[in-house]
Amino acid sequence: MDSILVTGGNELSGQIPIAGAKNACLTLMPATLLSDEPLTLTNAPRLSDIKTMTELLQSLGAEVTSLQDGKVLAMSSHNISNHTADYDIVRKMRASILVLGPMLARDGHAVVSLPGGCAIGARPVDLHLKGLEALGAELELKDGYIHAKAPGGLKGGIVDFPLVSVGATENVLMAATLAKGTTVINNAAREPEIVDLADCLRRMGAQIDGDGTSTITIQGVDRLHGATHPVVTDRIELGTYMLAPAICGGEVELLGGRIDLVAAFCEKLDAAGISVEETDRGLKVARRNGRIRAVDVITEPFPGFPTDLQAQMMALLCTAEGTSVLEERIFENRFMHAPELIRMGAQIEVHGGTATVTGVDRLKGAPVMATDLRASVSLILAGLAAEGETVVSRVYHLDRGYEHVVGKLSSVGAKIERIKGQ
């Protein structure tokens, strides 16, 4: 397996372009199943998860063509020949469950394997199923597969989510666009990726109000048509690269960055002593004079601090002045990067869903192992500021969520290279 070698100590300077959002693109791609006309996505990220979703859609009979070096995805679902999403593909990625709502809405039946993905907590799919049942779906779990049918088509209904779930909101939102009558989703997720999906669906002819709030109303239509839609900027990639000059020193401009996508994160950076300025082309980030200050972080659904930036923020706080407390409220088992940071000299104590980080003067390079997607990049960030060399192994996780991470960081002065596995 490949690994990444990082040599710490360089300040960073320059520009990093931010890709389209993985989590938005993985939601937008299944929307092609709602129409027999073409759907084209621009500003698509070039990641292994996008290839997995492409493979899944193609297995169902959809046509997916990658254009302009992968930045444009041209899709058409005029000939859906298979309604079973097979375990061999679905197990690679949790977002595969998002084909369930669209297939059920358009054709009245679907069989989808229970999904896989990163090993972060339980992440059950029960909210997806309860939401679809509220629209009249008949569901049965059998041999690891969800068998779903709606013989007379889906019907509008009231969906009350007991917990906020991004994926379940997306699945029900897509299904409701073709349901007969009005659907109201209460306690809906408010993430930018939800707003982006609603924008795309409206371009296809859907009638949706309230996206970006906790109550979304959908008036079902008979059919959706084709559209072209740009994928929203990846706020997690944006936040990750904002932390690079914060950790290393220097000044970096993030092209395509928007403060509204990462407002809660920017508040914590400001409190820690990091300057974030809007520019004509994005956001400019630099460390203010002196050492990073400790801050407390609680992960919450949007617009709160994103769980997907918690590991990277921990890497920054390892060398802050004082003691920081990070509380993880979204996923369990999401401090698996802490033992690896401790190998680099960090002082971290984990008790359940809380990590206490006492800042040290300097981290030291060490061989470390990535446990999941965001943990892998947090170890790279820590290595950029560490003394000596850090080797991060099991970086296949990284390829699921970050395109050209070595190229982007080395272009602003980081000493980083990918070492091919034997």
Coordinates of N, CA, C and O in Angstrom, one line a residue, residues 32-114:
T32 N -29.8 11.6 -11.1 CA -30.0 11.2 -12.5 C -31.1 10.2 -12.7 O -31.8 10.1 -13.7
L33 N -31.2 9.3 -11.6 CA -32.2 8.2 -11.7 C -33.6 8.7 -11.7 O -34.6 7.9 -12.0
L34 N -33.8 10.0 -11.3 CA -35.2 10.5 -11.2 C -35.8 10.9 -12.6 O -36.9 11.2 -12.7
S35 N -34.9 11.0 -13.6 CA -35.3 11.5 -14.9 C -34.8 10.6 -16.1 O -33.7 10.0 -15.9
D36 N -35.5 10.6 -17.2 CA -34.9 9.9 -18.4 C -34.2 10.8 -19.3 O -33.7 10.4 -20.3
E37 N -34.0 12.1 -18.8 CA -33.2 13.0 -19.6 C -31.9 13.2 -19.0 O -31.7 12.9 -17.8
P38 N -30.9 13.8 -19.7 CA -29.5 13.9 -19.2 C -29.3 14.9 -18.1 O -30.0 15.9 -18.0
L39 N -28.5 14.5 -17.1 CA -28.1 15.4 -16.0 C -26.6 15.5 -16.1 O -25.8 14.5 -16.1
T40 N -26.1 16.8 -16.2 CA -24.6 17.0 -16.3 C -24.2 17.8 -15.1 O -24.8 18.8 -14.7
L41 N -23.1 17.3 -14.4 CA -22.6 18.0 -13.2 C -21.2 18.6 -13.6 O -20.4 17.9 -14.2
T42 N -21.0 19.9 -13.3 CA -19.7 20.5 -13.5 C -19.1 20.7 -12.2 O -19.7 20.6 -11.1
N43 N -17.8 21.0 -12.2 CA -17.0 21.2 -10.9 C -17.0 19.9 -10.1 O -17.0 20.0 -8.8
A44 N -17.0 18.8 -10.7 CA -17.0 17.5 -10.0 C -15.6 17.2 -9.4 O -14.6 17.5 -10.1
P45 N -15.5 16.7 -8.2 CA -14.2 16.3 -7.7 C -13.8 15.0 -8.3 O -14.6 14.1 -8.7
R46 N -12.4 14.8 -8.4 CA -11.9 13.5 -9.0 C -11.4 12.6 -7.8 O -10.2 12.7 -7.4
L47 N -12.3 11.8 -7.4 CA -12.0 10.9 -6.2 C -12.5 9.5 -6.4 O -13.4 9.2 -7.2
S48 N -11.9 8.6 -5.6 CA -12.3 7.2 -5.7 C -13.8 7.0 -5.4 O -14.4 6.1 -6.0
D49 N -14.4 7.7 -4.5 CA -15.8 7.6 -4.1 C -16.7 7.9 -5.3 O -17.7 7.3 -5.5
I50 N -16.2 8.9 -6.1 CA -17.0 9.3 -7.3 C -17.0 8.1 -8.3 O -18.0 7.8 -9.0
K51 N -15.8 7.5 -8.4 CA -15.7 6.3 -9.3 C -16.6 5.2 -8.9 O -17.2 4.5 -9.7
T52 N -16.7 5.0 -7.5 CA -17.5 3.9 -7.0 C -19.0 4.2 -7.3 O -19.8 3.3 -7.7
M53 N -19.4 5.5 -7.1 CA -20.8 5.8 -7.5 C -21.1 5.7 -9.0 O -22.2 5.3 -9.4
T54 N -20.1 6.0 -9.8 CA -20.2 5.8 -11.2 C -20.4 4.4 -11.5 O -21.3 4.0 -12.3
E55 N -19.7 3.5 -10.9 CA -19.8 2.1 -11.1 C -21.2 1.6 -10.7 O -21.8 0.8 -11.4
L56 N -21.7 2.1 -9.6 CA -23.0 1.7 -9.1 C -24.1 2.1 -10.1 O -25.0 1.3 -10.4
L57 N -24.0 3.4 -10.5 CA -25.1 3.9 -11.5 C -25.0 3.1 -12.8 O -26.1 2.7 -13.3
Q58 N -23.8 2.8 -13.2 CA -23.7 2.0 -14.5 C -24.2 0.6 -14.3 O -24.8 0.1 -15.3
S59 N -24.1 0.0 -13.1 CA -24.6 -1.3 -12.9 C -26.1 -1.4 -13.0 O -26.7 -2.4 -13.2
L60 N -26.7 -0.2 -12.7 CA -28.2 -0.1 -12.8 C -28.7 0.2 -14.2 O -29.9 0.2 -14.5
G61 N -27.8 0.5 -15.1 CA -28.1 0.8 -16.5 C -28.0 2.2 -16.9 O -28.3 2.6 -18.0
A62 N -27.5 3.1 -16.0 CA -27.3 4.5 -16.3 C -26.1 4.7 -17.1 O -25.1 3.9 -17.0
E63 N -26.0 5.7 -17.9 CA -24.8 6.0 -18.7 C -24.1 7.2 -17.9 O -24.7 8.2 -17.6
V64 N -22.8 7.0 -17.6 CA -22.1 8.0 -16.9 C -20.7 8.2 -17.6 O -20.0 7.3 -17.8
T65 N -20.5 9.4 -18.2 CA -19.3 9.7 -18.9 C -18.5 10.8 -18.2 O -19.1 11.8 -17.8
S66 N -17.3 10.6 -18.0 CA -16.4 11.6 -17.3 C -15.7 12.4 -18.4 O -15.0 11.9 -19.3
L67 N -15.9 13.7 -18.4 CA -15.3 14.6 -19.4 C -14.4 15.6 -18.7 O -14.4 15.8 -17.5
Q68 N -13.6 16.3 -19.5 CA -12.7 17.4 -19.0 C -11.8 16.9 -17.8 O -11.8 17.6 -16.8
D69 N -11.2 15.8 -18.0 CA -10.3 15.2 -17.0 C -11.0 15.0 -15.7 O -10.5 15.2 -14.6
G70 N -12.3 14.6 -15.8 CA -13.1 14.2 -14.6 C -13.8 15.3 -13.9 O -14.6 15.1 -13.0
K71 N -13.7 16.6 -14.4 CA -14.3 17.7 -13.8 C -15.8 17.8 -14.2 O -16.6 18.6 -13.6
V72 N -16.2 17.1 -15.3 CA -17.6 17.1 -15.7 C -18.1 15.7 -15.8 O -17.4 14.8 -16.3
L73 N -19.3 15.5 -15.3 CA -19.9 14.2 -15.3 C -21.2 14.3 -16.1 O -22.1 15.0 -15.7
A74 N -21.3 13.6 -17.3 CA -22.5 13.6 -18.1 C -23.2 12.3 -17.9 O -22.6 11.2 -18.1
M75 N -24.4 12.4 -17.4 CA -25.2 11.2 -17.0 C -26.5 11.1 -17.7 O -27.2 12.1 -18.0
S76 N -27.0 9.9 -18.0 CA -28.3 9.7 -18.5 C -28.9 8.4 -18.0 O -28.2 7.3 -18.0
S77 N -30.2 8.4 -17.5 CA -30.8 7.2 -17.0 C -32.1 6.9 -17.8 O -33.1 6.5 -17.3
H78 N -32.0 7.0 -19.2 CA -33.1 6.7 -20.0 C -33.4 5.2 -20.1 O -34.4 4.8 -20.6
N79 N -32.4 4.4 -19.7 CA -32.5 3.0 -19.9 C -32.1 2.2 -18.6 O -31.1 1.5 -18.6
I80 N -32.9 2.4 -17.5 CA -32.6 1.7 -16.3 C -33.0 0.2 -16.5 O -34.2 -0.1 -16.6
S81 N -32.1 -0.7 -16.5 CA -32.4 -2.1 -16.8 C -32.3 -3.0 -15.6 O -32.7 -4.1 -15.6
N82 N -31.8 -2.5 -14.4 CA -31.6 -3.3 -13.2 C -31.9 -2.4 -12.0 O -31.6 -1.3 -12.0
H83 N -32.7 -3.0 -11.1 CA -33.1 -2.2 -9.9 C -32.5 -2.8 -8.6 O -33.0 -2.6 -7.5
T84 N -31.4 -3.5 -8.8 CA -30.7 -4.1 -7.6 C -29.3 -3.5 -7.5 O -28.4 -3.6 -8.3
A85 N -29.1 -2.8 -6.3 CA -27.7 -2.2 -6.0 C -27.0 -3.3 -5.2 O -27.3 -3.5 -4.1
D86 N -26.0 -3.8 -5.9 CA -25.3 -5.1 -5.4 C -24.4 -4.8 -4.2 O -23.7 -3.7 -4.2
Y87 N -24.3 -5.7 -3.3 CA -23.4 -5.6 -2.1 C -21.9 -5.3 -2.5 O -21.3 -4.5 -1.9
D88 N -21.4 -5.9 -3.6 CA -20.0 -5.8 -3.9 C -19.6 -4.3 -4.2 O -18.5 -3.9 -4.0
I89 N -20.6 -3.5 -4.7 CA -20.3 -2.1 -4.9 C -20.7 -1.3 -3.7 O -20.0 -0.4 -3.2
V90 N -21.9 -1.6 -3.2 CA -22.5 -0.8 -2.1 C -21.6 -0.8 -0.8 O -21.4 0.2 -0.1
R91 N -20.9 -2.0 -0.6 CA -20.2 -2.1 0.7 C -19.0 -1.1 0.7 O -18.5 -0.9 1.8
K92 N -18.6 -0.6 -0.4 CA -17.4 0.3 -0.4 C -17.7 1.7 0.1 O -16.8 2.4 0.4
M93 N -19.0 2.0 0.1 CA -19.4 3.4 0.3 C -20.8 3.6 0.8 O -21.7 3.1 0.2
R94 N -21.0 4.3 1.9 CA -22.3 4.5 2.5 C -23.2 5.3 1.7 O -24.4 5.0 1.7
A95 N -22.7 6.2 0.9 CA -23.6 7.0 0.0 C -24.4 6.2 -1.0 O -25.3 6.7 -1.6
S96 N -24.0 5.0 -1.2 CA -24.7 4.1 -2.1 C -26.2 4.0 -1.8 O -27.0 3.8 -2.7
I97 N -26.6 4.1 -0.5 CA -28.0 4.0 -0.1 C -28.8 5.1 -0.8 O -30.0 5.0 -0.9
L98 N -28.2 6.2 -1.3 CA -28.9 7.3 -1.9 C -29.5 6.9 -3.3 O -30.3 7.7 -3.8
V99 N -29.3 5.7 -3.8 CA -30.0 5.3 -5.1 C -31.4 4.8 -4.7 O -32.3 4.6 -5.6
L100 N -31.7 4.5 -3.4 CA -32.9 3.9 -3.0 C -34.1 4.8 -3.3 O -35.1 4.4 -4.0
G101 N -34.1 6.0 -2.8 CA -35.2 6.9 -2.9 C -35.5 7.2 -4.4 O -36.7 7.1 -4.8
P102 N -34.5 7.6 -5.2 CA -34.8 7.9 -6.6 C -35.4 6.7 -7.4 O -36.3 6.9 -8.2
M103 N -34.8 5.5 -7.2 CA -35.3 4.4 -8.0 C -36.8 4.0 -7.6 O -37.6 3.7 -8.4
L104 N -37.0 4.1 -6.3 CA -38.3 3.8 -5.8 C -39.4 4.8 -6.3 O -40.5 4.5 -6.7
A105 N -39.0 6.1 -6.3 CA -39.9 7.2 -6.7 C -40.2 7.0 -8.2 O -41.4 7.2 -8.6
R106 N -39.2 6.7 -9.0 CA -39.5 6.7 -10.5 C -40.1 5.4 -11.0 O -41.0 5.4 -11.8
D107 N -39.6 4.3 -10.4 CA -40.1 3.0 -11.0 C -40.9 2.1 -10.0 O -41.4 1.1 -10.4
G108 N -41.0 2.6 -8.7 CA -41.9 1.9 -7.8 C -41.3 0.7 -7.1 O -42.0 0.0 -6.4
H109 N -40.0 0.4 -7.4 CA -39.4 -0.8 -6.8 C -37.9 -0.6 -6.8 O -37.3 0.0 -7.7
A110 N -37.2 -1.2 -5.8 CA -35.7 -1.1 -5.7 C -35.3 -2.2 -4.7 O -36.0 -2.4 -3.7
V111 N -34.1 -2.7 -4.9 CA -33.4 -3.6 -4.0 C -32.0 -3.1 -3.8 O -31.2 -3.0 -4.7
V112 N -31.7 -2.7 -2.5 CA -30.4 -2.1 -2.3 C -29.7 -2.7 -1.1 O -30.3 -2.9 0.0
S113 N -28.5 -3.1 -1.3 CA -27.7 -3.7 -0.2 C -27.5 -2.7 1.0 O -27.4 -1.5 0.7
L114 N -27.5 -3.2 2.2 CA -27.1 -2.4 3.3 C -25.6 -1.9 3.1 O -24.8 -2.7 2.6

